[in-house]
Coordinates of C-alpha atoms and ligand atoms in Angstrom, one line a residue:
X25 CA 96.1 144.1 96.7
X26 CA 94.8 144.3 93.1
X27 CA 95.1 141.2 91.0
X28 CA 94.5 140.2 87.4
X29 CA 92.1 137.3 86.7
X30 CA 90.8 136.3 83.2
X31 CA 91.0 139.7 81.7
X32 CA 90.0 141.8 84.7
X33 CA 91.7 143.7 87.5
X34 CA 90.1 143.4 90.9
X35 CA 90.8 143.3 94.6
X36 CA 92.2 139.9 95.7
X37 CA 89.2 139.3 98.0
X38 CA 86.9 139.4 94.9
X39 CA 88.9 136.9 92.9
X40 CA 87.2 133.5 92.5
X41 CA 87.8 130.4 90.4
X42 CA 85.9 127.2 89.9
X43 CA 86.7 124.1 91.9
X44 CA 86.8 122.3 88.6
X45 CA 89.8 124.4 87.4
X46 CA 92.4 122.0 86.1
X47 CA 95.0 123.8 88.1
X48 CA 93.2 122.9 91.3
X49 CA 92.3 119.4 90.2
X50 CA 95.5 118.3 88.4
X51 CA 98.1 121.0 88.9
X52 CA 97.7 121.3 85.1
X53 CA 99.4 124.7 84.4
X54 CA 102.5 126.7 84.4
X55 CA 103.7 129.9 86.1
X56 CA 106.3 132.6 86.2
X57 CA 107.8 134.8 88.9
X58 CA 109.0 138.2 87.7
X59 CA 110.9 140.7 89.9
X60 CA 110.0 144.4 89.5
X61 CA 112.5 147.1 90.6
X62 CA 111.5 150.7 90.8
X63 CA 108.2 149.7 89.1
X64 CA 110.1 148.2 86.1
X65 CA 110.0 144.5 85.3
X66 CA 113.5 143.0 85.3
X67 CA 114.5 140.8 82.4
X68 CA 110.9 140.6 81.2
X69 CA 111.8 139.3 77.7
X70 CA 113.5 136.3 79.4
X71 CA 110.5 135.6 81.6
X72 CA 108.1 135.8 78.7
X73 CA 110.3 133.5 76.6
X74 CA 110.5 130.9 79.4
X75 CA 106.7 131.2 79.8
X76 CA 106.2 130.4 76.1
X77 CA 108.6 127.4 76.5
X78 CA 106.6 126.2 79.5
X79 CA 103.3 126.6 77.6
X80 CA 104.7 124.7 74.6
X81 CA 105.9 122.0 77.0
X82 CA 102.4 121.4 78.3
X83 CA 100.8 122.0 74.8
X84 CA 98.7 125.0 76.0
X85 CA 98.2 128.0 73.7
X86 CA 99.4 131.4 74.8
X87 CA 96.4 133.7 75.1
X88 CA 98.5 136.9 74.8
X89 CA 101.3 138.2 72.6
X90 CA 104.4 139.5 74.4
X91 CA 103.1 143.1 73.8
X92 CA 99.8 142.2 75.4
X93 CA 101.5 140.6 78.4
X94 CA 103.7 143.7 78.8
X95 CA 100.7 145.9 78.9
X96 CA 98.9 143.7 81.5
X97 CA 102.1 143.5 83.6
X98 CA 102.6 147.3 83.5
X99 CA 99.0 147.9 84.5
X100 CA 99.3 145.4 87.4
X101 CA 102.5 147.1 88.6
X102 CA 100.8 150.5 88.4
X103 CA 97.8 149.3 90.4
X104 CA 99.9 148.0 93.3
X105 CA 101.8 150.2 95.7
X106 CA 105.3 148.9 96.3
X107 CA 108.2 150.3 94.2
X108 CA 109.8 146.8 94.2
X109 CA 107.4 144.0 93.6
X110 CA 107.4 140.4 92.5
X111 CA 104.7 139.3 90.1
X112 CA 103.3 135.8 90.2
X113 CA 101.8 134.8 86.9
X114 CA 99.8 131.5 86.6
X115 CA 98.0 129.9 83.7
X116 CA 96.0 126.7 83.8
X117 CA 94.2 124.6 81.2
X118 CA 90.9 126.0 82.4
X119 CA 87.7 124.7 83.8
X120 CA 86.3 121.4 82.6
X121 CA 84.6 118.2 83.7
X122 CA 87.3 116.1 85.5
X123 CA 89.1 113.9 83.1
X124 CA 92.9 113.6 82.8
X125 CA 92.9 114.1 79.0
X126 CA 92.8 117.7 77.7
X127 CA 89.2 119.1 77.3
X128 CA 88.1 118.6 73.7
X129 CA 87.2 121.1 72.3
X130 CA 89.7 123.2 74.4
X131 CA 88.3 125.5 77.0
X132 CA 89.6 129.0 77.8
X133 CA 92.8 128.9 80.0
X134 CA 92.6 130.5 83.4
X135 CA 95.0 133.4 83.7
X136 CA 95.9 134.8 87.1
X137 CA 98.5 137.3 88.1
X138 CA 99.2 138.9 91.5
X139 CA 101.8 141.3 92.9
X140 CA 103.6 141.2 96.2
X141 CA 106.1 143.6 97.7
X142 CA 109.7 142.4 97.0
X143 CA 112.4 142.7 99.6
X144 CA 115.9 141.6 98.6
X145 CA 117.8 139.5 101.2
X146 CA 118.8 141.5 104.3
X147 CA 122.4 142.5 105.0
X148 CA 122.9 139.9 107.8
X149 CA 122.0 137.0 105.4
X150 CA 124.4 138.4 102.8
X151 CA 127.1 138.5 105.5
X152 CA 126.5 135.1 107.1
X153 CA 125.3 133.1 104.0
X154 CA 122.7 130.4 104.4
X155 CA 122.6 126.7 105.2
X156 CA 121.6 124.0 102.7
X157 CA 120.9 120.2 102.9
X158 CA 121.3 117.7 100.0
X159 CA 118.6 115.2 98.9
X160 CA 117.9 112.9 96.0
X161 CA 116.2 114.7 93.1
X162 CA 113.1 112.6 92.9
X163 CA 111.2 114.9 90.5
X164 CA 110.1 114.1 86.9
X165 CA 112.2 114.5 83.8
X166 CA 110.8 117.8 82.6
X167 CA 112.1 120.1 85.3
X168 CA 112.7 122.7 82.5
X169 CA 108.9 123.3 82.5
X170 CA 107.9 125.8 85.2
X171 CA 104.9 123.7 86.1
X172 CA 102.5 124.6 88.9
X173 CA 102.5 121.0 90.1
X174 CA 105.2 121.5 92.7
X175 CA 104.6 118.7 95.2
X176 CA 108.1 117.2 95.0
X177 CA 109.7 120.8 95.3
X178 CA 107.4 121.5 98.3
X179 CA 108.5 118.3 100.1
X180 CA 112.2 118.8 99.2
X181 CA 112.2 122.4 100.3
X182 CA 110.5 121.5 103.6
X183 CA 113.4 119.1 104.3
X184 CA 115.7 122.2 104.4
X185 CA 113.3 124.1 106.6
X186 CA 113.0 121.1 109.0
X187 CA 116.9 121.1 109.2
X188 CA 116.9 124.9 109.9
X189 CA 118.3 125.6 106.4
X190 CA 117.3 127.8 103.5
X191 CA 117.5 125.4 100.6
X192 CA 117.8 121.7 99.5
X193 CA 120.4 120.9 96.8
X194 CA 119.1 118.2 94.5
X195 CA 121.3 115.2 93.4
X196 CA 120.3 112.9 90.6
X197 CA 121.8 109.4 90.7
X198 CA 124.4 108.8 88.0
X199 CA 123.7 106.2 85.3
X200 CA 125.9 103.0 85.1
X201 CA 129.1 103.7 87.0
X202 CA 128.9 107.5 86.9
X203 CA 128.7 109.4 90.2
X204 CA 125.6 111.3 91.1
X205 CA 125.3 114.9 89.9
X206 CA 123.8 118.1 91.0
X207 CA 120.8 119.6 89.2
X208 CA 119.6 122.7 91.1
X209 CA 117.9 123.7 94.4
X210 CA 114.3 122.9 95.3
X211 CA 113.5 126.6 94.3
X212 CA 116.7 128.0 93.0
X213 CA 119.7 127.3 90.8
X214 CA 123.1 126.4 92.3
X215 CA 126.6 127.2 91.3
X216 CA 129.9 125.6 92.5
X217 CA 133.1 127.6 92.9
X218 CA 136.4 125.7 92.8
X219 CA 139.9 127.2 92.5
X220 CA 138.5 130.6 91.3
X221 CA 136.3 129.0 88.6
X222 CA 132.5 129.3 88.5
X223 CA 130.8 126.0 87.6
X224 CA 127.2 125.8 86.4
X225 CA 125.2 122.7 85.5
X226 CA 123.9 122.7 81.8
X227 CA 120.4 123.9 81.0
X228 CA 118.7 120.6 80.1
X229 CA 115.5 118.8 80.9
X230 CA 116.6 118.3 84.5
X231 CA 116.7 121.9 85.7
X232 CA 114.7 125.1 85.4
X233 CA 116.5 127.5 83.1
X234 CA 116.8 130.3 85.7
X235 CA 116.7 133.9 84.6
X236 CA 119.1 134.8 87.4
X237 CA 121.3 131.9 86.3
X238 CA 121.5 133.6 82.9
X239 CA 122.3 136.9 84.4
X240 CA 125.1 135.5 86.5
X241 CA 126.7 133.7 83.5
X242 CA 126.5 136.9 81.4
X243 CA 128.1 138.8 84.2
X244 CA 130.9 136.2 84.5
X245 CA 131.5 136.4 80.8
X246 CA 131.5 140.2 80.6
X247 CA 133.9 140.5 83.6
X248 CA 136.5 137.8 82.7
X249 CA 135.4 135.5 85.5
X250 CA 136.6 132.0 84.6
X251 CA 133.4 129.8 84.2
X252 CA 132.4 126.5 82.9
X253 CA 128.9 125.1 82.1
X254 CA 129.0 121.3 82.6
X255 CA 127.7 118.4 84.6
X256 CA 128.8 118.8 88.2
X257 CA 129.4 115.6 90.2
X258 CA 128.1 115.4 93.8
X259 CA 131.7 115.0 95.0
X260 CA 132.5 118.4 93.5
X261 CA 129.6 119.9 95.5
X262 CA 131.0 118.6 98.7
X263 CA 134.6 119.7 97.8
X264 CA 133.5 123.2 96.7
X265 CA 135.3 126.3 97.9
X266 CA 132.0 128.2 97.6
X267 CA 128.4 127.3 96.8
X268 CA 126.0 130.0 95.4
X269 CA 122.2 130.0 95.2
X270 CA 120.4 132.2 92.7
X271 CA 116.7 133.1 92.1
X272 CA 114.7 136.1 91.0
X273 CA 113.6 136.9 94.6
X274 CA 116.8 135.9 96.4
X275 CA 119.2 137.3 93.7
X276 CA 122.5 135.6 94.7
X277 CA 123.2 134.2 98.1
X278 CA 126.2 132.3 99.5
X279 CA 125.6 128.8 100.9
X280 CA 128.0 128.5 103.8
X281 CA 126.9 125.2 105.4
X282 CA 126.1 122.0 103.6
X283 CA 124.5 119.1 105.6
X284 CA 125.8 120.7 108.7
X285 CA 129.4 121.1 107.5
X286 CA 131.1 124.4 106.6
X287 CA 131.5 125.1 102.8
X288 CA 135.1 126.2 102.3
X289 CA 135.9 128.7 105.0
X290 CA 132.3 128.6 106.2
X291 CA 131.9 132.3 105.3
X292 CA 130.7 133.9 102.0
X293 CA 133.8 133.9 99.7
X294 CA 135.4 136.1 97.2
X295 CA 133.4 134.9 94.2
X296 CA 130.1 135.6 96.1
X297 CA 131.3 139.1 97.0
X298 CA 132.3 139.8 93.4
X299 CA 129.1 138.4 91.8
X300 CA 126.8 140.0 94.3
X301 CA 128.4 143.4 93.7
X302 CA 128.3 143.0 89.9
X303 CA 124.7 141.8 90.1
X304 CA 123.7 145.0 92.0
X305 CA 125.5 147.1 89.5
X306 CA 123.9 145.3 86.5
X307 CA 120.4 145.9 88.1
X308 CA 121.1 149.6 88.6
X309 CA 122.3 149.9 85.0
X310 CA 119.3 148.1 83.6
X311 CA 116.9 150.1 85.7
X312 CA 118.4 153.4 84.6
X313 CA 118.4 152.5 80.9
Ligands
PMP659 N1 115.0 126.4 89.9 C1 113.8 126.2 90.5 C2 113.3 124.8 90.7 C3 113.0 127.3 90.8 O1 111.8 127.2 91.4 C4 113.5 128.6 90.6 C5 112.7 129.9 90.9 N2 112.2 130.0 92.1 C6 114.8 128.7 90.0 C7 115.5 127.6 89.7 C8 115.4 130.1 89.7 O2 114.9 130.7 88.6 P1 114.8 132.3 88.4 O3 116.2 132.8 88.5 O4 114.2 132.5 87.1 O5 114.0 132.8 89.6

């Protein structure tokens, strides 16, 4: 596997960083995951825009312009074998004597990118759907930043694995007398389907603005699928006809069990079937363009 580290391409076995890297010491950095189909990055502009938002969110300068990123990304894709890949892009505040405050003067950020083969979810998973559990969203209040400090997400996602499930759906407590509300999954965005309507939580500081989330809402708008972006109460999650999970590597999956209880019919529903088909068609169209 060939990786990119601080301006150079090299075999992963040769890649080394300092133990004083602020990513290692503090989790002080941001990342992106970009899917690549038939050697072409998918929705690259959206990923580079979100990367800039994340960098702005942690007050770290972007070393490269979008054109420079595009060139590096294309080179990394070319140097790796798989037709379909997912790129992991990681930037930290660099190497400095350990001190919480930013290094002054600033040091050079560490920039790392690797590629792995991407396989879309297998047919049996599309047919059965996946299980999920719910848990209190105990993360910070800047979940819109794609930060590498992922300890809460790691612990929350492990709760799903320990329960034999694929994902943990996160619930924030409501303020005053309001009910709790859903934010997203530990590593995905979540949609609720009720009476033929697709419901999505608003992009705010409490969730990651998913690139796949955007694609799904664009597809819904373009195909006359009734949809609404608004706060979703926890009661609506448990009363859903269907629940959908989206991410760049999982695309769209049906959640058919929640906390051990069937969601709706307990099988992937009509909205899932429609959106999954339209998503595949959209991908094909973009890749051919
Ligand atoms: N929310 C969280 C917390 C995530 O980690 C991810 C990506 N794994 C997503 C949402 C989905 O984002 P995207 O569609 O851009 O992969």
